[in-house]
GROMACS .gro file of C-alpha atoms in nm:
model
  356
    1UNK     CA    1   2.827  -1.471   0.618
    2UNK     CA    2   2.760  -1.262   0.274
    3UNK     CA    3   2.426  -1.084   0.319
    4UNK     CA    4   2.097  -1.190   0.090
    5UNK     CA    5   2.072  -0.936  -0.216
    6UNK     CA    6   1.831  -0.684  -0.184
    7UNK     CA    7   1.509  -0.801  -0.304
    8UNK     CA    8   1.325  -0.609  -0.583
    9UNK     CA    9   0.963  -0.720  -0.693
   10UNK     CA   10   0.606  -0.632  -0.804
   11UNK     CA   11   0.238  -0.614  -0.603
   12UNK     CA   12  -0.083  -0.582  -0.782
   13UNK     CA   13  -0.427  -0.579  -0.668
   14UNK     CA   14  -0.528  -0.660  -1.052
   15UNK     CA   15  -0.715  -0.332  -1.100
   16UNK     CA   16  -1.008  -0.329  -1.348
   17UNK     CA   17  -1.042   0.035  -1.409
   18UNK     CA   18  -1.164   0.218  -1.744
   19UNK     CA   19  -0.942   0.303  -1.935
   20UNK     CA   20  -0.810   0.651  -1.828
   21UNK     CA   21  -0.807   0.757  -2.193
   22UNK     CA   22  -1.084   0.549  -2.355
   23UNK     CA   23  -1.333   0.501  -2.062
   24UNK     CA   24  -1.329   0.104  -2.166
   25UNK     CA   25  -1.268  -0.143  -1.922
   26UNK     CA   26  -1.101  -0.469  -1.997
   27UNK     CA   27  -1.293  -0.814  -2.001
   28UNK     CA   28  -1.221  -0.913  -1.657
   29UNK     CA   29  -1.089  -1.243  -1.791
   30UNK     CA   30  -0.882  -1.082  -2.027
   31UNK     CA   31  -0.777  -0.861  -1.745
   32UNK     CA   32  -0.583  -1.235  -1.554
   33UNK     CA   33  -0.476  -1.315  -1.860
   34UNK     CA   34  -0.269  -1.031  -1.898
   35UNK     CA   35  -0.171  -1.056  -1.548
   36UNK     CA   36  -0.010  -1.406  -1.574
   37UNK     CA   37   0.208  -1.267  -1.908
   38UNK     CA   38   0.321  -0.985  -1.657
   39UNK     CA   39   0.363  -1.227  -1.372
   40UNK     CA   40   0.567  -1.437  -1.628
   41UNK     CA   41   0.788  -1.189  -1.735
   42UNK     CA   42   0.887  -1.102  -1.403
   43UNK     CA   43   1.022  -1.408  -1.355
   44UNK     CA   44   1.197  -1.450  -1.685
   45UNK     CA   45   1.329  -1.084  -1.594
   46UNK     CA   46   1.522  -1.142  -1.269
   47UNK     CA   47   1.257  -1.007  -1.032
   48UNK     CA   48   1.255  -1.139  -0.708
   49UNK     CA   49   0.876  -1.138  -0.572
   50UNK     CA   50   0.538  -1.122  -0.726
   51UNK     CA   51   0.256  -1.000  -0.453
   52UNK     CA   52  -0.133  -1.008  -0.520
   53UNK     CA   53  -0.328  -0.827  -0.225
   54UNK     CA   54  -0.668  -0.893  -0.108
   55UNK     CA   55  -0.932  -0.619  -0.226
   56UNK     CA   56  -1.332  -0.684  -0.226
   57UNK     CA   57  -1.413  -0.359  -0.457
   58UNK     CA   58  -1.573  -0.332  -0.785
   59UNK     CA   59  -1.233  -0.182  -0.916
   60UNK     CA   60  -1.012  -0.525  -0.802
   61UNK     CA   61  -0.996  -0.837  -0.930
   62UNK     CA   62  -0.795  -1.005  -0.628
   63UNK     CA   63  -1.070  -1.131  -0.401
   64UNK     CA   64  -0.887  -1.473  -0.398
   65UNK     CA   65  -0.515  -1.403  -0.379
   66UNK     CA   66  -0.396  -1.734  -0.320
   67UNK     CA   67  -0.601  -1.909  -0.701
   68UNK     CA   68  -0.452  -1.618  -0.863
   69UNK     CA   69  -0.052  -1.659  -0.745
   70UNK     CA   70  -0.133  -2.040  -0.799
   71UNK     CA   71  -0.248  -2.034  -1.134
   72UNK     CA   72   0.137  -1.790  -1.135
   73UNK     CA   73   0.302  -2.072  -0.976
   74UNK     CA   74   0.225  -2.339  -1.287
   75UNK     CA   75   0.404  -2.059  -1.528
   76UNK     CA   76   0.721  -1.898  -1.273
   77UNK     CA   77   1.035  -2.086  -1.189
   78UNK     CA   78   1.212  -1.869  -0.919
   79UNK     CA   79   1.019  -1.580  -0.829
   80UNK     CA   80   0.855  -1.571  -0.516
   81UNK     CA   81   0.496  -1.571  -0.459
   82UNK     CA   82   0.321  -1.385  -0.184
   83UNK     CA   83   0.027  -1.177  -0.089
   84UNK     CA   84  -0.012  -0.803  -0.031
   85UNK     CA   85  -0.197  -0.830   0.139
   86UNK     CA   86  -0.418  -1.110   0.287
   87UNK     CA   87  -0.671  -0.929   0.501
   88UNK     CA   88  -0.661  -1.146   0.837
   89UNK     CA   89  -0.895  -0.977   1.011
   90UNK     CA   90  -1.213  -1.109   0.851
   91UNK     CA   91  -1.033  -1.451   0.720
   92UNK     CA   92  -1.002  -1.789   0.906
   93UNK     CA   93  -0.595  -1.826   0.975
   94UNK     CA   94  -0.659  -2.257   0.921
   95UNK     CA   95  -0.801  -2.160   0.565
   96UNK     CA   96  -0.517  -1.885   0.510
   97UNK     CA   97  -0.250  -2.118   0.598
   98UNK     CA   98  -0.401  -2.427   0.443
   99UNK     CA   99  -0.366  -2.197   0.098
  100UNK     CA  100  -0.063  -2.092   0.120
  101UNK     CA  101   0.071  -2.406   0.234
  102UNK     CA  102  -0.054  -2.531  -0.073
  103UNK     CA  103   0.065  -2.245  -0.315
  104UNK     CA  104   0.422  -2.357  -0.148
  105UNK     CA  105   0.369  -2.724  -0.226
  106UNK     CA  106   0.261  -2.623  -0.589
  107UNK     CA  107   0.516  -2.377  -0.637
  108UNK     CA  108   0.807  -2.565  -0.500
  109UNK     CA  109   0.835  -2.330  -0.139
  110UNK     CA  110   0.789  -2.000  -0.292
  111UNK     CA  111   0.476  -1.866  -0.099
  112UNK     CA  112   0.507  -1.565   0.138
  113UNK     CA  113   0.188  -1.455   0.356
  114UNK     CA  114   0.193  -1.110   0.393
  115UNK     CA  115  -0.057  -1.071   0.672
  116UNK     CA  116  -0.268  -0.697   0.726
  117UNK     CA  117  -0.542  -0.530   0.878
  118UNK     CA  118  -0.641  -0.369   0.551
  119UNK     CA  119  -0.692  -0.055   0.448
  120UNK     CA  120  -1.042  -0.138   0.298
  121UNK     CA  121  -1.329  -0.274   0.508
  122UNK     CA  122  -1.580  -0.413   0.228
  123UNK     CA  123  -1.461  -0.747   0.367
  124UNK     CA  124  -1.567  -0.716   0.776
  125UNK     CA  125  -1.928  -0.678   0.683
  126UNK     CA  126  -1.878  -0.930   0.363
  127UNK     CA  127  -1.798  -1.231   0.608
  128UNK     CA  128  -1.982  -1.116   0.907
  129UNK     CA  129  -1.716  -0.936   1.138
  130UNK     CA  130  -1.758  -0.616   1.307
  131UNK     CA  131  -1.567  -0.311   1.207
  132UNK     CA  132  -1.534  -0.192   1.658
  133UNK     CA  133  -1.290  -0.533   1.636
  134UNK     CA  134  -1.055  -0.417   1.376
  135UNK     CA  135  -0.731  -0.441   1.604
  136UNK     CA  136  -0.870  -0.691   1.812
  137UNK     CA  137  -0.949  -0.938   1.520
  138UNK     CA  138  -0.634  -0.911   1.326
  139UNK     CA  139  -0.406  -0.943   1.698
  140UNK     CA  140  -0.605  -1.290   1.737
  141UNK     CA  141  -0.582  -1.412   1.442
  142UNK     CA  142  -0.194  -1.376   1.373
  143UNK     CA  143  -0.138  -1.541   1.713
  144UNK     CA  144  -0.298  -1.860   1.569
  145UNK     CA  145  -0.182  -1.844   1.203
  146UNK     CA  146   0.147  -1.839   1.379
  147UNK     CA  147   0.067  -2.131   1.618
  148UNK     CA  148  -0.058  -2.306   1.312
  149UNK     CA  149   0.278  -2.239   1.097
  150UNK     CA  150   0.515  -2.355   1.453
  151UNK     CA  151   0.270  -2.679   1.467
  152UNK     CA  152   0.082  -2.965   1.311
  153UNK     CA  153  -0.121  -3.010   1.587
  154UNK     CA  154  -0.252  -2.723   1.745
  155UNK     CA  155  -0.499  -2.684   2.072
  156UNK     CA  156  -0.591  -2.288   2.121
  157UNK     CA  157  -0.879  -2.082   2.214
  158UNK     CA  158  -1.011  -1.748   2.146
  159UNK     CA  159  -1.296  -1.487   2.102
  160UNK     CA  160  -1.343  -1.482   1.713
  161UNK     CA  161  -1.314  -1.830   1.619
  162UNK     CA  162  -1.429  -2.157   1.746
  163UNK     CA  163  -1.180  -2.320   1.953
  164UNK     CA  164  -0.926  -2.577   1.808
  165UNK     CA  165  -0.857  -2.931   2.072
  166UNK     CA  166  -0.530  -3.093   1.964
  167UNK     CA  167  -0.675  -3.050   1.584
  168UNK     CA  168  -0.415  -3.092   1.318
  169UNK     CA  169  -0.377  -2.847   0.962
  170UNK     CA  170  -0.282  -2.983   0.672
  171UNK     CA  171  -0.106  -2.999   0.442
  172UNK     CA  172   0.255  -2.852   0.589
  173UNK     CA  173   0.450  -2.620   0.348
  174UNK     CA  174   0.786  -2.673   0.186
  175UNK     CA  175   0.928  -2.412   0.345
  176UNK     CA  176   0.968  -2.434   0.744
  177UNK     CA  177   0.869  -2.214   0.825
  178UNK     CA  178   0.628  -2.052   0.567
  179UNK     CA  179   0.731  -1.710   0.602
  180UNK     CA  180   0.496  -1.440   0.716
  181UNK     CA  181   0.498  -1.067   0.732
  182UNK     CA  182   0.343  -0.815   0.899
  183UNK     CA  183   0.225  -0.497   0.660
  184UNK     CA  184   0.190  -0.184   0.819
  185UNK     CA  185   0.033   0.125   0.715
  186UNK     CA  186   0.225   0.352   0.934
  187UNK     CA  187   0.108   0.309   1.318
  188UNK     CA  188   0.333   0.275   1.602
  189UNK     CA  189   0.129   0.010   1.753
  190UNK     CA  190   0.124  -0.183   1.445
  191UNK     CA  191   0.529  -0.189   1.416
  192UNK     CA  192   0.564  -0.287   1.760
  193UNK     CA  193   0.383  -0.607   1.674
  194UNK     CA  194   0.531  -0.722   1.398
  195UNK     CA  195   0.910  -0.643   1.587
  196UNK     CA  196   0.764  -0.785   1.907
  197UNK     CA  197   0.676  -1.104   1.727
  198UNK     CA  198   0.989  -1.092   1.542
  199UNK     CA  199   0.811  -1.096   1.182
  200UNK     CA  200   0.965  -0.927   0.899
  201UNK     CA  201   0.761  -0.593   0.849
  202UNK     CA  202   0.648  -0.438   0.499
  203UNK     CA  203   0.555  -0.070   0.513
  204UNK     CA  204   0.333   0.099   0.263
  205UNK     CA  205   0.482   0.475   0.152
  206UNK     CA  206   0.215   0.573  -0.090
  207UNK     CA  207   0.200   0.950   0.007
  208UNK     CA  208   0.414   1.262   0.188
  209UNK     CA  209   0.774   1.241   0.190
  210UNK     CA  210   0.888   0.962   0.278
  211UNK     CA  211   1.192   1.000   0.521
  212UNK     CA  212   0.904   1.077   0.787
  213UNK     CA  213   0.894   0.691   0.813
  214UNK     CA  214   1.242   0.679   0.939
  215UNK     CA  215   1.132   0.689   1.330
  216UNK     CA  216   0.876   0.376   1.247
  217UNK     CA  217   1.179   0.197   1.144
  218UNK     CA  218   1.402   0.310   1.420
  219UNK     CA  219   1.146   0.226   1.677
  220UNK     CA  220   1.111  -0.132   1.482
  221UNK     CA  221   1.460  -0.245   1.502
  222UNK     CA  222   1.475  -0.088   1.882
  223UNK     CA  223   1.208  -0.300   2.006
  224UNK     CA  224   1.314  -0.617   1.817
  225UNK     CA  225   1.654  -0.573   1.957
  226UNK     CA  226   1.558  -0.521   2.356
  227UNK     CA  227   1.329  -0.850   2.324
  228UNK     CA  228   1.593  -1.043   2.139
  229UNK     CA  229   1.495  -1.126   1.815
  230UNK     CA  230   1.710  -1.168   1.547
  231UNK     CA  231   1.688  -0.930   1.265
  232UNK     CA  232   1.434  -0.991   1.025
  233UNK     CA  233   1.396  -0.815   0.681
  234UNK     CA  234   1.236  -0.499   0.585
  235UNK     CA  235   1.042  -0.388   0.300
  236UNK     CA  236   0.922  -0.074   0.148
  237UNK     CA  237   0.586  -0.113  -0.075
  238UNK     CA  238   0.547   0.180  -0.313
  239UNK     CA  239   0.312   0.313  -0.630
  240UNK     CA  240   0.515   0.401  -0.961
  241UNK     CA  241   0.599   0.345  -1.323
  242UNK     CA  242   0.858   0.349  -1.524
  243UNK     CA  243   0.915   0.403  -1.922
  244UNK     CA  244   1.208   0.473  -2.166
  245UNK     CA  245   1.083   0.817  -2.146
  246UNK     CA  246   1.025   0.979  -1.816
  247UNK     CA  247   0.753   1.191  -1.921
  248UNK     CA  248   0.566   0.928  -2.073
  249UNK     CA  249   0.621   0.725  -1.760
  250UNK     CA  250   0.475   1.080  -1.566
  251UNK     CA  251   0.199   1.067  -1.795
  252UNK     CA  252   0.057   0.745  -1.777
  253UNK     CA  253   0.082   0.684  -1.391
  254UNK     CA  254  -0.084   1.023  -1.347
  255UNK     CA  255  -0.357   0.961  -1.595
  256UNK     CA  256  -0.420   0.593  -1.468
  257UNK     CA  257  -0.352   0.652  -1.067
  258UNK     CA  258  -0.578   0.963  -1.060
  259UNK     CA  259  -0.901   0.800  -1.123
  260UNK     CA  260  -0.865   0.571  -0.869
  261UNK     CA  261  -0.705   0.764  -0.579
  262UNK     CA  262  -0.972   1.031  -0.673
  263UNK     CA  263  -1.274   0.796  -0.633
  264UNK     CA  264  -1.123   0.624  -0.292
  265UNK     CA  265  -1.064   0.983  -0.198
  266UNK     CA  266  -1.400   1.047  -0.273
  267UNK     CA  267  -1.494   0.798  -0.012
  268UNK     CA  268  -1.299   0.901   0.227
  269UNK     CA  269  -1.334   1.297   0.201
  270UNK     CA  270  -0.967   1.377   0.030
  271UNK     CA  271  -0.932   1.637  -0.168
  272UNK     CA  272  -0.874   1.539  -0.533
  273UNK     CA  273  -0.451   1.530  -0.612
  274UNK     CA  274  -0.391   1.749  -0.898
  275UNK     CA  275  -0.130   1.721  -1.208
  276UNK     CA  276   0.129   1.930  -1.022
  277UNK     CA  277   0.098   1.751  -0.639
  278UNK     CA  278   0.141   1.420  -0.826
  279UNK     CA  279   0.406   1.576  -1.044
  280UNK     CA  280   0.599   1.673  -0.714
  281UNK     CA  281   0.553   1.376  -0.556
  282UNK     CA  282   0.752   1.159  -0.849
  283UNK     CA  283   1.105   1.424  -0.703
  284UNK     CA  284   1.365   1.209  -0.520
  285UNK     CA  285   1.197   1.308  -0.206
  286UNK     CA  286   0.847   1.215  -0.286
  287UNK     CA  287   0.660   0.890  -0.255
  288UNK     CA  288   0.582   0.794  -0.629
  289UNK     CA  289   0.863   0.578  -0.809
  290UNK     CA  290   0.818   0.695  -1.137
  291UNK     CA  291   1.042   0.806  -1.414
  292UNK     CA  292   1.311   0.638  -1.668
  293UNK     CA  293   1.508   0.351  -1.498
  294UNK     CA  294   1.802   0.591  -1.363
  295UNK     CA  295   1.548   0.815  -1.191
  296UNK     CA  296   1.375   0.486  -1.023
  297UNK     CA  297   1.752   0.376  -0.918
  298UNK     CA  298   1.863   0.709  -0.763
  299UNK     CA  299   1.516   0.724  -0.585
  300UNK     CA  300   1.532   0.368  -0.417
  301UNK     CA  301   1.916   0.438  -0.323
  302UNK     CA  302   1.856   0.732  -0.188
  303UNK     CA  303   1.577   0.551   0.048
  304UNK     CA  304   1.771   0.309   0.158
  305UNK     CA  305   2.059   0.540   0.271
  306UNK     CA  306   1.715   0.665   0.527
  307UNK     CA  307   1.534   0.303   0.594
  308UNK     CA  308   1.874   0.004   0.557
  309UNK     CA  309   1.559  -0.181   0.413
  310UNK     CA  310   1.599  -0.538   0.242
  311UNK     CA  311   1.289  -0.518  -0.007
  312UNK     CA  312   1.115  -0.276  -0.203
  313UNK     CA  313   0.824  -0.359  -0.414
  314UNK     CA  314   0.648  -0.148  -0.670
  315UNK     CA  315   0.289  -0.166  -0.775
  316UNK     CA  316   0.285  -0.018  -1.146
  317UNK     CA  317  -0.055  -0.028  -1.228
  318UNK     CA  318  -0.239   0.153  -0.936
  319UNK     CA  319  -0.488   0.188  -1.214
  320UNK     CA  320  -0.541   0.066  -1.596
  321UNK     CA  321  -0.277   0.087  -1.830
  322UNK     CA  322  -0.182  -0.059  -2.146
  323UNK     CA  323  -0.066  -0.436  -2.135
  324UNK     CA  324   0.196  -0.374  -2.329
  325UNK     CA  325   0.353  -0.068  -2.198
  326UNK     CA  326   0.336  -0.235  -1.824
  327UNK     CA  327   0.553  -0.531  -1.987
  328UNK     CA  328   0.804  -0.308  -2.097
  329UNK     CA  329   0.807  -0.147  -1.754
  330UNK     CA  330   0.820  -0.479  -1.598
  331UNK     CA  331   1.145  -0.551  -1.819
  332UNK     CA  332   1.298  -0.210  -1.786
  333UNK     CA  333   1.268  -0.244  -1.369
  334UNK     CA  334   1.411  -0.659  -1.415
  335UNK     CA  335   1.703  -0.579  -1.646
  336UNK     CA  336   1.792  -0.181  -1.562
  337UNK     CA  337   1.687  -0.111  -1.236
  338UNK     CA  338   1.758  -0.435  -1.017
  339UNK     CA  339   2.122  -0.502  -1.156
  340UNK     CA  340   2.214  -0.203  -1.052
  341UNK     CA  341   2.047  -0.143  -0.750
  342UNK     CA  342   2.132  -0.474  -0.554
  343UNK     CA  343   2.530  -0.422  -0.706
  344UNK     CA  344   2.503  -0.096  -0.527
  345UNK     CA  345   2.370  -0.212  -0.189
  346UNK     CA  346   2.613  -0.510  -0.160
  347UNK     CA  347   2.895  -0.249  -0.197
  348UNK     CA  348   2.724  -0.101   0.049
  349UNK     CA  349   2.704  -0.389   0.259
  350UNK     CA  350   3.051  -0.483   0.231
  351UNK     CA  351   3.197  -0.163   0.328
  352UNK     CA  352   2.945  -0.086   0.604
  353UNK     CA  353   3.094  -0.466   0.738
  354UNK     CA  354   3.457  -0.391   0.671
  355UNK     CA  355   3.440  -0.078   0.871
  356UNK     CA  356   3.257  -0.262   1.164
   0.00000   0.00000   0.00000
């Protein structure tokens, strides 16, 4: 059986910064128009997945992931749509699966949930949960999303939601079952899960070096193995950009990425990242794709050699940057980068096989 290609693709929370070298920001509409021409190129570019993740911030336009990959959905063919992620904790699973059951219908089974805690909490006290459930909330609530997804009719009880009594969810996807994913942020706990559910598992490397991951992976694939599932794919999530010229490319996704990071770190009581931490952390070793299109090859080459993973996904515009030069990024990672990089890893695959 020839393994699936490896899968190369875009996530966006559809930032609405100001401009890092203007101070203007965009018309918000404006702003998801220019989205759906990037989502649209994608496509027409080879890419293989387009993610929009949940966010509730002043900075984000993606409150409502599931209209926005819809709307994507009436102008894609092939690419796959998914979120990146939907924040489970403080959503109802019925809604979450009702959506994306109807993003599949719409978009002919090409919906993906990619299912998280979040990173961000505006949305616990937004919808009325409290923060002392985090774990708690998101545990529940992927049990019945999942019962949902294995079920039309589905009779279950818990302590977040009112209880369901042999009630059926509609409509039922395309695909069967509508994939789901478990993003992690780097806990043990939280890879255990996803393995011990057997879920596919997406891991965000947005910072340090990255081959500190490797255990989390490891320990993933361990645990899936001793409870018998079957092995499910793996994806790497990442920040970058990528330009004809690699120190344009540096230039940009410093100039747009440090506003933001620097007012979440704010927040959160980071330090701010200077020129030259960013600077190092675009080497083959750091965490930051970014760099002409043979740079962003050898980088995600030389990661999977660490992680075996099946997926890596890149969010280019961690902040504002111009419409068109994300375009030609988009193009340069559909047309350079994949072609190569999934040519690569079957070789890969076939020899690691033939030697087996």
């Amino acid at each position: 059986m020839e393994p699936k290609p490896f899968e190369i693709g875009l996530y966006t929370f559809v930032e609405n910064t100001p401009d890092p070298y203007t101070g203007r920001l965009l018309d918000p509409a404006q702003r998801m128009q220019d989205l759906l021409e990037q989502a649209q190129l994608a496509d027409q570019v080879g890419l293989d997945v387009f993610a929009v993740g949940e966010h509730h911030r002043e900075e984000y336009l993606a409150s409502a992931p599931a209209v926005i990959l819809a709307a994507i959905a009436g102008r894609t063919q092939r690419i796959r749509l998914s979120s990146a992620v939907t924040v489970l904790s403080s959503d109802d699973p019925v809604r979450v699966f009702q959506q994306f059951a109807t993003l599949d219908l719409l978009s002919g089974g090409r919906a993906e949930i990619m299912a998280g805690r979040g990173s961000f909490i505006e949305s616990f006290p937004l919808f009325g949960y409290n923060l002392d459930d985090y774990d708690e909330l998101f545990e529940e609530k992927l049990e019945l999303l999942l019962k949902i997804r294995e079920q039309e009719r589905v009779t279950w009880s818990g302590r977040f939601r009112p209880a369901l009594h042999d009630q059926a969810v509609y409509p039922r996807p395309v695909q069967n079952p509508l994939p789901v994913w478990v993003a992690v942020g780097g806990t043990p706990q939280s890879v255990v899960r996803a393995a011990s559910l057997g879920l596919p598992m997406a891991l965000a490397i947005i910072g340090g070096m990255p081959e500190r991951f490797a255990p989390l992976f490891e320990l993933y694939r361990q645990t899936a193995q001793r409870l018998g599932h079957a092995p499910q794919p793996l994806s790497i999530n990442s920040h970058g950009f990528i330009a004809d010229d690699p120190r344009e490319a540096l230039e940009l996704a410093y100039a747009s990425s440090s506003y933001i990071m620097n007012r979440i770190g704010r927040e959160r009581g980071w330090p701010p990242q200077s020129r030259a931490q960013y600077e190092g952390s675009t080497g083959l070793r750091g965490a930051n794709f970014v760099g002409h299109p043979e740079q962003i090859i050898e980088k995600i080459l030389f990661q999977h050699e660490i992680f075996g993973h099946q997926r890596f996904l890149l969010q280019l515009t961690v902040g504002t940057l111009p419409h068109r030069k994300v375009l030609r990024a988009i193009e340069l990672l559909g047309t350079e980068v994949a072609p190569v990089v999934r040519k690569e890893i079957a070789s890969r695959s076939k020899a690691s096989v033939a030697t087996t």
